[in-house]
Amino acid sequence: MLAEICHDETMLITGSTGRIGTLLRRAWQGPAGPRPLWLARRGTADILWSPGEALPSVLPRCDTVIALWGQISGTSEDLAANVTLVHHGASLARACGARRMLHLSSAAVYGPGTALTEDTPPRPANAYGHAKLAMEEAVRALPSDETRHCCLRLANVVGADSLAPALRAGKGPVRLDRFADGTGPLRSYIAPGDLAQVLCALAQLPPDRLPARLNVTAPVPVTMESLVRAADRPLIWQEAPENAVQAVTLDGSSLAGLLPFLYLKDTARAMIDDWHSLEMAA
């Protein structure tokens, strides 16, 4: 039986209880913010639904579905859930009449490198990167219908990345790898408030302007050291292990061309301040 489509909403967001979803909720909670519908397996959300169950009998009509959900760790079987979620998400988007669906991929699909563009051949360096690349391949294999699908190759999000727990935990020192040239990791990042703006703007684009894949990043990369310093935390260096990756940076020119009216923060201090403002809004 087909799901009934009721009132009109612009965005439906899956994975609302994850780290990125939590930050987006805070970024959009002001009176001028958008009012998306949030979907989660459990907890507080507008729609409670677990992928694999029958779709809810009543679903909102929405222009855009944004898939934040995904498996970030675990066994290869656990990570394979990222592919399964593509098909559940596509079914959800069709049931809601969505014209576009944004899938969160990751810079991890590229592997090490600098100024990586959407046309750079992927060379994932870890299981997570391979899982996200398999997710992208599943998106490309979806049958053509009225929903336009776009994979967002997301940079590290300040406050939701591997560095965030150390920055959030008390006032103790933060450990970083130091490489042979005396410097630490260099990464592309984006402030969480900026990510909120980017997603809203992409949800307003005509679907035929959305590319199949898109880097989502601040204009310039930052060092993890600069983020630690901007957070006013002491730093302890440790020798980088042989398998450590020193640099993964994205070219954001395609995003800038699509959304030239957006100013994205490009310094560690501005990104940390953005995150802290959302933490205080909790």
PDB file of C-alpha atoms in Angstrom:
ATOM      1  CA  MET A   1       0.000   0.000   0.000  1.00  0.00           C
ATOM      2  CA  LEU A   2       1.384   3.430  -0.979  1.00  0.00           C
ATOM      3  CA  ALA A   3       2.115   5.891   1.809  1.00  0.00           C
ATOM      4  CA  GLU A   4      -0.271   8.824   1.962  1.00  0.00           C
ATOM      5  CA  ILE A   5       1.318  12.225   1.399  1.00  0.00           C
ATOM      6  CA  CYS A   6      -0.052  14.972   3.605  1.00  0.00           C
ATOM      7  CA  HIS A   7       1.135  18.525   4.366  1.00  0.00           C
ATOM      8  CA  ASP A   8       4.014  20.204   2.553  1.00  0.00           C
ATOM      9  CA  GLU A   9       7.461  20.523   4.156  1.00  0.00           C
ATOM     10  CA  THR A  10      10.742  21.558   2.571  1.00  0.00           C
ATOM     11  CA  MET A  11      13.229  19.176   4.215  1.00  0.00           C
ATOM     12  CA  LEU A  12      13.066  15.776   5.845  1.00  0.00           C
ATOM     13  CA  ILE A  13      16.272  14.789   7.622  1.00  0.00           C
ATOM     14  CA  THR A  14      17.242  11.253   8.598  1.00  0.00           C
ATOM     15  CA  GLY A  15      19.723  10.432  11.345  1.00  0.00           C
ATOM     16  CA  SER A  16      18.649  13.349  13.487  1.00  0.00           C
ATOM     17  CA  THR A  17      20.163  11.992  16.711  1.00  0.00           C
ATOM     18  CA  GLY A  18      23.742  11.642  15.410  1.00  0.00           C
ATOM     19  CA  ARG A  19      26.598  14.064  16.063  1.00  0.00           C
ATOM     20  CA  ILE A  20      25.992  16.131  12.943  1.00  0.00           C
ATOM     21  CA  GLY A  21      22.220  16.024  13.356  1.00  0.00           C
ATOM     22  CA  THR A  22      22.526  17.348  16.915  1.00  0.00           C
ATOM     23  CA  LEU A  23      24.627  20.304  15.752  1.00  0.00           C
ATOM     24  CA  LEU A  24      22.258  21.071  12.880  1.00  0.00           C
ATOM     25  CA  ARG A  25      19.289  21.094  15.257  1.00  0.00           C
ATOM     26  CA  ARG A  26      21.038  23.737  17.336  1.00  0.00           C
ATOM     27  CA  ALA A  27      22.021  25.776  14.283  1.00  0.00           C
ATOM     28  CA  TRP A  28      18.399  25.864  13.091  1.00  0.00           C
ATOM     29  CA  GLN A  29      16.622  26.334  16.403  1.00  0.00           C
ATOM     30  CA  GLY A  30      16.301  30.154  16.214  1.00  0.00           C
ATOM     31  CA  PRO A  31      13.062  31.834  15.135  1.00  0.00           C
ATOM     32  CA  ALA A  32      14.491  32.618  11.691  1.00  0.00           C
ATOM     33  CA  GLY A  33      15.758  29.105  11.064  1.00  0.00           C
ATOM     34  CA  PRO A  34      14.175  26.498   8.825  1.00  0.00           C
ATOM     35  CA  ARG A  35      11.695  24.032  10.241  1.00  0.00           C
ATOM     36  CA  PRO A  36      12.706  20.666   8.822  1.00  0.00           C
ATOM     37  CA  LEU A  37      11.095  17.414   9.831  1.00  0.00           C
ATOM     38  CA  TRP A  38      13.444  15.090  11.699  1.00  0.00           C
ATOM     39  CA  LEU A  39      13.388  11.312  11.356  1.00  0.00           C
ATOM     40  CA  ALA A  40      15.094   8.897  13.748  1.00  0.00           C
ATOM     41  CA  ARG A  41      14.917   5.312  14.898  1.00  0.00           C
ATOM     42  CA  ARG A  42      14.184   6.341  18.475  1.00  0.00           C
ATOM     43  CA  GLY A  43      14.112   9.314  20.814  1.00  0.00           C
ATOM     44  CA  THR A  44      12.583  12.708  20.073  1.00  0.00           C
ATOM     45  CA  ALA A  45      11.832  13.211  16.396  1.00  0.00           C
ATOM     46  CA  ASP A  46       8.916  14.174  14.180  1.00  0.00           C
ATOM     47  CA  ILE A  47       8.919  10.714  12.590  1.00  0.00           C
ATOM     48  CA  LEU A  48      10.095   7.532  14.320  1.00  0.00           C
ATOM     49  CA  TRP A  49      11.029   4.856  11.790  1.00  0.00           C
ATOM     50  CA  SER A  50      13.682   2.160  11.495  1.00  0.00           C
ATOM     51  CA  PRO A  51      14.925   1.268   8.003  1.00  0.00           C
ATOM     52  CA  GLY A  52      13.690  -2.184   7.102  1.00  0.00           C
ATOM     53  CA  GLU A  53      10.282  -1.607   8.652  1.00  0.00           C
ATOM     54  CA  ALA A  54       7.271  -0.775   6.502  1.00  0.00           C
ATOM     55  CA  LEU A  55       7.153   2.914   5.669  1.00  0.00           C
ATOM     56  CA  PRO A  56       4.825   4.948   7.900  1.00  0.00           C
ATOM     57  CA  SER A  57       1.288   5.006   6.540  1.00  0.00           C
ATOM     58  CA  VAL A  58       1.265   8.810   6.526  1.00  0.00           C
ATOM     59  CA  LEU A  59       4.284  10.752   5.305  1.00  0.00           C
ATOM     60  CA  PRO A  60       4.841  14.457   4.727  1.00  0.00           C
ATOM     61  CA  ARG A  61       5.354  15.845   1.282  1.00  0.00           C
ATOM     62  CA  CYS A  62       8.832  17.361   1.076  1.00  0.00           C
ATOM     63  CA  ASP A  63      11.084  18.778  -1.609  1.00  0.00           C
ATOM     64  CA  THR A  64      14.323  17.436  -0.150  1.00  0.00           C
ATOM     65  CA  VAL A  65      15.462  14.447   1.882  1.00  0.00           C
ATOM     66  CA  ILE A  66      18.860  14.818   3.582  1.00  0.00           C
ATOM     67  CA  ALA A  67      20.365  11.511   4.678  1.00  0.00           C
ATOM     68  CA  LEU A  68      22.617  12.075   7.686  1.00  0.00           C
ATOM     69  CA  TRP A  69      22.363   8.467   8.798  1.00  0.00           C
ATOM     70  CA  GLY A  70      25.195   5.996   8.322  1.00  0.00           C
ATOM     71  CA  GLN A  71      27.517   3.532  10.007  1.00  0.00           C
ATOM     72  CA  ILE A  72      30.932   5.017  10.816  1.00  0.00           C
ATOM     73  CA  SER A  73      32.656   2.067  12.516  1.00  0.00           C
ATOM     74  CA  GLY A  74      32.435  -1.652  13.158  1.00  0.00           C
ATOM     75  CA  THR A  75      32.975  -4.781  11.129  1.00  0.00           C
ATOM     76  CA  SER A  76      32.729  -4.939   7.343  1.00  0.00           C
ATOM     77  CA  GLU A  77      29.197  -6.295   7.829  1.00  0.00           C
ATOM     78  CA  ASP A  78      28.328  -3.307  10.034  1.00  0.00           C
ATOM     79  CA  LEU A  79      29.735  -0.851   7.479  1.00  0.00           C
ATOM     80  CA  ALA A  80      27.775  -2.534   4.685  1.00  0.00           C
ATOM     81  CA  ALA A  81      24.689  -0.939   6.250  1.00  0.00           C
ATOM     82  CA  ASN A  82      25.676   2.256   4.418  1.00  0.00           C
ATOM     83  CA  VAL A  83      24.681   0.620   1.128  1.00  0.00           C
ATOM     84  CA  THR A  84      21.443  -0.774   2.526  1.00  0.00           C
ATOM     85  CA  LEU A  85      20.499   2.688   3.802  1.00  0.00           C
ATOM     86  CA  VAL A  86      20.772   4.087   0.276  1.00  0.00           C
ATOM     87  CA  HIS A  87      17.873   1.920  -0.858  1.00  0.00           C
ATOM     88  CA  HIS A  88      15.775   2.662   2.224  1.00  0.00           C
ATOM     89  CA  GLY A  89      16.422   6.369   1.755  1.00  0.00           C
ATOM     90  CA  ALA A  90      15.493   6.280  -1.927  1.00  0.00           C
ATOM     91  CA  SER A  91      12.199   4.563  -1.061  1.00  0.00           C
ATOM     92  CA  LEU A  92      11.527   7.215   1.562  1.00  0.00           C
ATOM     93  CA  ALA A  93      12.285  10.027  -0.893  1.00  0.00           C
ATOM     94  CA  ARG A  94       9.916   8.571  -3.497  1.00  0.00           C
ATOM     95  CA  ALA A  95       7.162   8.158  -0.907  1.00  0.00           C
ATOM     96  CA  CYS A  96       7.538  11.828   0.118  1.00  0.00           C
ATOM     97  CA  GLY A  97       7.614  13.073  -3.461  1.00  0.00           C
ATOM     98  CA  ALA A  98      11.092  14.551  -2.945  1.00  0.00           C
ATOM     99  CA  ARG A  99      12.687  16.205  -5.954  1.00  0.00           C
ATOM    100  CA  ARG A 100      16.185  15.918  -4.511  1.00  0.00           C
ATOM    101  CA  MET A 101      18.030  13.728  -1.999  1.00  0.00           C
ATOM    102  CA  LEU A 102      21.376  14.626  -0.451  1.00  0.00           C
ATOM    103  CA  HIS A 103      23.473  11.676   0.765  1.00  0.00           C
ATOM    104  CA  LEU A 104      26.307  12.338   3.225  1.00  0.00           C
ATOM    105  CA  SER A 105      29.474  10.776   1.914  1.00  0.00           C
ATOM    106  CA  SER A 106      32.940  11.652   3.182  1.00  0.00           C
ATOM    107  CA  ALA A 107      36.376  12.945   2.246  1.00  0.00           C
ATOM    108  CA  ALA A 108      37.508   9.472   3.352  1.00  0.00           C
ATOM    109  CA  VAL A 109      36.622   8.144  -0.117  1.00  0.00           C
ATOM    110  CA  TYR A 110      39.691   9.936  -1.514  1.00  0.00           C
ATOM    111  CA  GLY A 111      42.417   8.702   0.774  1.00  0.00           C
ATOM    112  CA  PRO A 112      45.540  10.854   1.297  1.00  0.00           C
ATOM    113  CA  GLY A 113      46.087  13.892  -0.922  1.00  0.00           C
ATOM    114  CA  THR A 114      45.700  17.632  -1.247  1.00  0.00           C
ATOM    115  CA  ALA A 115      43.353  19.829  -3.301  1.00  0.00           C
ATOM    116  CA  LEU A 116      41.273  16.763  -4.151  1.00  0.00           C
ATOM    117  CA  THR A 117      38.520  17.486  -6.662  1.00  0.00           C
ATOM    118  CA  GLU A 118      35.337  15.575  -7.399  1.00  0.00           C
ATOM    119  CA  ASP A 119      37.122  14.087 -10.429  1.00  0.00           C
ATOM    120  CA  THR A 120      40.102  12.788  -8.425  1.00  0.00           C
ATOM    121  CA  PRO A 121      40.058   8.960  -8.553  1.00  0.00           C
ATOM    122  CA  PRO A 122      39.079   7.668  -5.088  1.00  0.00           C
ATOM    123  CA  ARG A 123      41.714   5.712  -3.161  1.00  0.00           C
ATOM    124  CA  PRO A 124      40.213   5.022   0.276  1.00  0.00           C
ATOM    125  CA  ALA A 125      42.796   4.311   2.969  1.00  0.00           C
ATOM    126  CA  ASN A 126      40.474   2.647   5.495  1.00  0.00           C
ATOM    127  CA  ALA A 127      37.345   0.532   5.809  1.00  0.00           C
ATOM    128  CA  TYR A 128      35.133   3.552   6.409  1.00  0.00           C
ATOM    129  CA  GLY A 129      36.311   5.177   3.190  1.00  0.00           C
ATOM    130  CA  HIS A 130      35.636   1.974   1.261  1.00  0.00           C
ATOM    131  CA  ALA A 131      32.157   1.767   2.799  1.00  0.00           C
ATOM    132  CA  LYS A 132      31.320   5.335   1.792  1.00  0.00           C
ATOM    133  CA  LEU A 133      32.597   4.712  -1.727  1.00  0.00           C
ATOM    134  CA  ALA A 134      30.362   1.636  -1.935  1.00  0.00           C
ATOM    135  CA  MET A 135      27.504   3.851  -0.757  1.00  0.00           C
ATOM    136  CA  GLU A 136      28.190   6.301  -3.584  1.00  0.00           C
ATOM    137  CA  GLU A 137      28.236   3.448  -6.103  1.00  0.00           C
ATOM    138  CA  ALA A 138      24.858   2.292  -4.784  1.00  0.00           C
ATOM    139  CA  VAL A 139      23.494   5.814  -5.272  1.00  0.00           C
ATOM    140  CA  ARG A 140      24.760   5.894  -8.857  1.00  0.00           C
ATOM    141  CA  ALA A 141      23.063   2.540  -9.517  1.00  0.00           C
ATOM    142  CA  LEU A 142      19.626   3.738  -8.396  1.00  0.00           C
ATOM    143  CA  PRO A 143      17.011   3.628 -11.159  1.00  0.00           C
ATOM    144  CA  SER A 144      16.136   6.970 -12.714  1.00  0.00           C
ATOM    145  CA  ASP A 145      13.032   8.574 -11.268  1.00  0.00           C
ATOM    146  CA  GLU A 146      11.877  12.041 -10.272  1.00  0.00           C
ATOM    147  CA  THR A 147      14.340  12.311  -7.371  1.00  0.00           C
ATOM    148  CA  ARG A 148      17.769  13.804  -8.096  1.00  0.00           C
ATOM    149  CA  HIS A 149      20.482  12.205  -5.956  1.00  0.00           C
ATOM    150  CA  CYS A 150      23.681  13.990  -4.897  1.00  0.00           C
ATOM    151  CA  CYS A 151      26.516  12.563  -2.774  1.00  0.00           C
ATOM    152  CA  LEU A 152      28.115  15.190  -0.540  1.00  0.00           C
ATOM    153  CA  ARG A 153      31.777  14.421   0.110  1.00  0.00           C
ATOM    154  CA  LEU A 154      31.893  16.090   3.475  1.00  0.00           C
ATOM    155  CA  ALA A 155      34.996  17.539   5.072  1.00  0.00           C
ATOM    156  CA  ASN A 156      35.549  17.130   8.801  1.00  0.00           C
ATOM    157  CA  VAL A 157      32.836  18.983  10.726  1.00  0.00           C
ATOM    158  CA  VAL A 158      34.192  20.919  13.693  1.00  0.00           C
ATOM    159  CA  GLY A 159      32.537  19.468  16.790  1.00  0.00           C
ATOM    160  CA  ALA A 160      31.589  16.188  15.115  1.00  0.00           C
ATOM    161  CA  ASP A 161      34.981  14.794  14.064  1.00  0.00           C
ATOM    162  CA  SER A 162      37.558  12.568  15.756  1.00  0.00           C
ATOM    163  CA  LEU A 163      39.204  15.586  17.416  1.00  0.00           C
ATOM    164  CA  ALA A 164      35.999  16.847  19.058  1.00  0.00           C
ATOM    165  CA  PRO A 165      35.910  14.479  22.069  1.00  0.00           C
ATOM    166  CA  ALA A 166      39.402  15.566  23.108  1.00  0.00           C
ATOM    167  CA  LEU A 167      38.514  19.254  22.712  1.00  0.00           C
ATOM    168  CA  ARG A 168      35.314  18.776  24.697  1.00  0.00           C
ATOM    169  CA  ALA A 169      36.808  16.772  27.573  1.00  0.00           C
ATOM    170  CA  GLY A 170      37.848  19.089  30.405  1.00  0.00           C
ATOM    171  CA  LYS A 171      40.978  21.201  30.179  1.00  0.00           C
ATOM    172  CA  GLY A 172      43.636  18.526  29.786  1.00  0.00           C
ATOM    173  CA  PRO A 173      46.155  18.406  26.957  1.00  0.00           C
ATOM    174  CA  VAL A 174      45.268  17.153  23.488  1.00  0.00           C
ATOM    175  CA  ARG A 175      47.597  14.677  21.772  1.00  0.00           C
ATOM    176  CA  LEU A 176      48.387  15.035  18.082  1.00  0.00           C
ATOM    177  CA  ASP A 177      50.623  13.102  15.721  1.00  0.00           C
ATOM    178  CA  ARG A 178      53.747  14.923  14.537  1.00  0.00           C
ATOM    179  CA  PHE A 179      55.229  13.920  11.202  1.00  0.00           C
ATOM    180  CA  ALA A 180      58.820  13.943   9.942  1.00  0.00           C
ATOM    181  CA  ASP A 181      58.600  17.575   8.760  1.00  0.00           C
ATOM    182  CA  GLY A 182      57.677  18.689  12.284  1.00  0.00           C
ATOM    183  CA  THR A 183      54.025  19.442  11.569  1.00  0.00           C
ATOM    184  CA  GLY A 184      50.782  17.694  12.462  1.00  0.00           C
ATOM    185  CA  PRO A 185      47.708  16.608  10.479  1.00  0.00           C
ATOM    186  CA  LEU A 186      46.263  18.943   7.850  1.00  0.00           C
ATOM    187  CA  ARG A 187      42.583  18.526   6.984  1.00  0.00           C
ATOM    188  CA  SER A 188      39.694  20.188   5.248  1.00  0.00           C
ATOM    189  CA  TYR A 189      37.043  21.262   7.759  1.00  0.00           C
ATOM    190  CA  ILE A 190      33.746  23.076   7.807  1.00  0.00           C
ATOM    191  CA  ALA A 191      32.065  24.869  10.710  1.00  0.00           C
ATOM    192  CA  PRO A 192      28.767  23.265  11.762  1.00  0.00           C
ATOM    193  CA  GLY A 193      26.837  26.505  11.303  1.00  0.00           C
ATOM    194  CA  ASP A 194      28.231  26.789   7.787  1.00  0.00           C
ATOM    195  CA  LEU A 195      27.201  23.218   7.015  1.00  0.00           C
ATOM    196  CA  ALA A 196      23.666  24.139   8.066  1.00  0.00           C
ATOM    197  CA  GLN A 197      23.723  27.037   5.596  1.00  0.00           C
ATOM    198  CA  VAL A 198      25.105  24.871   2.797  1.00  0.00           C
ATOM    199  CA  LEU A 199      22.428  22.204   3.235  1.00  0.00           C
ATOM    200  CA  CYS A 200      19.656  24.806   3.215  1.00  0.00           C
ATOM    201  CA  ALA A 201      21.070  26.418   0.086  1.00  0.00           C
ATOM    202  CA  LEU A 202      21.447  23.098  -1.743  1.00  0.00           C
ATOM    203  CA  ALA A 203      17.855  22.282  -0.818  1.00  0.00           C
ATOM    204  CA  GLN A 204      16.803  25.430  -2.729  1.00  0.00           C
ATOM    205  CA  LEU A 205      18.729  24.693  -5.926  1.00  0.00           C
ATOM    206  CA  PRO A 206      16.848  23.402  -8.957  1.00  0.00           C
ATOM    207  CA  PRO A 207      17.406  19.634  -8.885  1.00  0.00           C
ATOM    208  CA  ASP A 208      18.997  19.583 -12.338  1.00  0.00           C
ATOM    209  CA  ARG A 209      21.786  21.859 -11.042  1.00  0.00           C
ATOM    210  CA  LEU A 210      22.877  19.352  -8.411  1.00  0.00           C
ATOM    211  CA  PRO A 211      25.949  17.342  -9.448  1.00  0.00           C
ATOM    212  CA  ALA A 212      26.252  13.626  -8.783  1.00  0.00           C
ATOM    213  CA  ARG A 213      28.973  14.333  -6.193  1.00  0.00           C
ATOM    214  CA  LEU A 214      30.098  17.503  -4.467  1.00  0.00           C
ATOM    215  CA  ASN A 215      32.869  18.400  -2.028  1.00  0.00           C
ATOM    216  CA  VAL A 216      31.498  20.277   0.988  1.00  0.00           C
ATOM    217  CA  THR A 217      34.304  22.146   2.696  1.00  0.00           C
ATOM    218  CA  ALA A 218      35.566  25.518   3.847  1.00  0.00           C
ATOM    219  CA  PRO A 219      37.643  27.311   1.185  1.00  0.00           C
ATOM    220  CA  VAL A 220      41.001  26.481   2.773  1.00  0.00           C
ATOM    221  CA  PRO A 221      42.207  23.595   4.959  1.00  0.00           C
ATOM    222  CA  VAL A 222      43.373  24.043   8.537  1.00  0.00           C
ATOM    223  CA  THR A 223      45.824  22.196  10.732  1.00  0.00           C
ATOM    224  CA  MET A 224      44.529  20.250  13.689  1.00  0.00           C
ATOM    225  CA  GLU A 225      47.138  22.091  15.722  1.00  0.00           C
ATOM    226  CA  SER A 226      45.464  25.409  14.894  1.00  0.00           C
ATOM    227  CA  LEU A 227      42.094  24.041  16.043  1.00  0.00           C
ATOM    228  CA  VAL A 228      43.585  22.906  19.349  1.00  0.00           C
ATOM    229  CA  ARG A 229      45.235  26.305  19.850  1.00  0.00           C
ATOM    230  CA  ALA A 230      42.013  28.129  18.930  1.00  0.00           C
ATOM    231  CA  ALA A 231      40.197  26.075  21.571  1.00  0.00           C
ATOM    232  CA  ASP A 232      42.799  27.259  24.120  1.00  0.00           C
ATOM    233  CA  ARG A 233      43.892  23.739  24.911  1.00  0.00           C
ATOM    234  CA  PRO A 234      47.442  22.580  25.681  1.00  0.00           C
ATOM    235  CA  LEU A 235      49.015  20.329  23.085  1.00  0.00           C
ATOM    236  CA  ILE A 236      51.240  17.270  23.424  1.00  0.00           C
ATOM    237  CA  TRP A 237      52.981  15.935  20.338  1.00  0.00           C
ATOM    238  CA  GLN A 238      53.521  12.243  19.707  1.00  0.00           C
ATOM    239  CA  GLU A 239      55.426  10.567  16.899  1.00  0.00           C
ATOM    240  CA  ALA A 240      53.086   9.723  14.041  1.00  0.00           C
ATOM    241  CA  PRO A 241      52.762   5.984  13.378  1.00  0.00           C
ATOM    242  CA  GLU A 242      53.757   4.704   9.956  1.00  0.00           C
ATOM    243  CA  ASN A 243      50.164   4.346   8.771  1.00  0.00           C
ATOM    244  CA  ALA A 244      49.106   7.855   9.860  1.00  0.00           C
ATOM    245  CA  VAL A 245      47.815  10.177   7.118  1.00  0.00           C
ATOM    246  CA  GLN A 246      49.280  13.666   7.207  1.00  0.00           C
ATOM    247  CA  ALA A 247      47.082  15.523   4.709  1.00  0.00           C
ATOM    248  CA  VAL A 248      43.585  15.135   3.259  1.00  0.00           C
ATOM    249  CA  THR A 249      42.348  18.377   1.752  1.00  0.00           C
ATOM    250  CA  LEU A 250      39.469  19.061  -0.615  1.00  0.00           C
ATOM    251  CA  ASP A 251      39.041  21.520  -3.454  1.00  0.00           C
ATOM    252  CA  GLY A 252      35.847  23.459  -2.729  1.00  0.00           C
ATOM    253  CA  SER A 253      35.618  25.391  -5.996  1.00  0.00           C
ATOM    254  CA  SER A 254      32.591  23.447  -7.265  1.00  0.00           C
ATOM    255  CA  LEU A 255      30.664  24.280  -4.098  1.00  0.00           C
ATOM    256  CA  ALA A 256      31.702  27.937  -4.356  1.00  0.00           C
ATOM    257  CA  GLY A 257      30.507  28.009  -7.966  1.00  0.00           C
ATOM    258  CA  LEU A 258      27.115  26.564  -7.027  1.00  0.00           C
ATOM    259  CA  LEU A 259      26.634  28.802  -3.979  1.00  0.00           C
ATOM    260  CA  PRO A 260      28.679  31.971  -4.632  1.00  0.00           C
ATOM    261  CA  PHE A 261      26.554  33.995  -2.200  1.00  0.00           C
ATOM    262  CA  LEU A 262      27.659  31.972   0.849  1.00  0.00           C
ATOM    263  CA  TYR A 263      30.610  33.065   2.951  1.00  0.00           C
ATOM    264  CA  LEU A 264      32.153  30.069   4.704  1.00  0.00           C
ATOM    265  CA  LYS A 265      34.470  30.519   7.676  1.00  0.00           C
ATOM    266  CA  ASP A 266      38.071  29.785   6.753  1.00  0.00           C
ATOM    267  CA  THR A 267      40.087  30.090   9.977  1.00  0.00           C
ATOM    268  CA  ALA A 268      40.438  27.722  12.901  1.00  0.00           C
ATOM    269  CA  ARG A 269      39.373  30.434  15.351  1.00  0.00           C
ATOM    270  CA  ALA A 270      36.178  31.252  13.457  1.00  0.00           C
ATOM    271  CA  MET A 271      35.289  27.560  13.139  1.00  0.00           C
ATOM    272  CA  ILE A 272      35.887  26.851  16.827  1.00  0.00           C
ATOM    273  CA  ASP A 273      33.853  29.934  17.808  1.00  0.00           C
ATOM    274  CA  ASP A 274      31.006  28.740  15.594  1.00  0.00           C
ATOM    275  CA  TRP A 275      31.013  25.334  17.267  1.00  0.00           C
ATOM    276  CA  HIS A 276      31.232  26.800  20.771  1.00  0.00           C
ATOM    277  CA  SER A 277      28.260  29.073  20.060  1.00  0.00           C
ATOM    278  CA  LEU A 278      26.180  26.014  19.189  1.00  0.00           C
ATOM    279  CA  GLU A 279      27.413  24.128  22.254  1.00  0.00           C
ATOM    280  CA  MET A 280      26.279  27.025  24.432  1.00  0.00           C
ATOM    281  CA  ALA A 281      22.879  27.003  22.711  1.00  0.00           C
ATOM    282  CA  ALA A 282      22.181  23.435  23.868  1.00  0.00           C
TER     283      ALA A 282
END
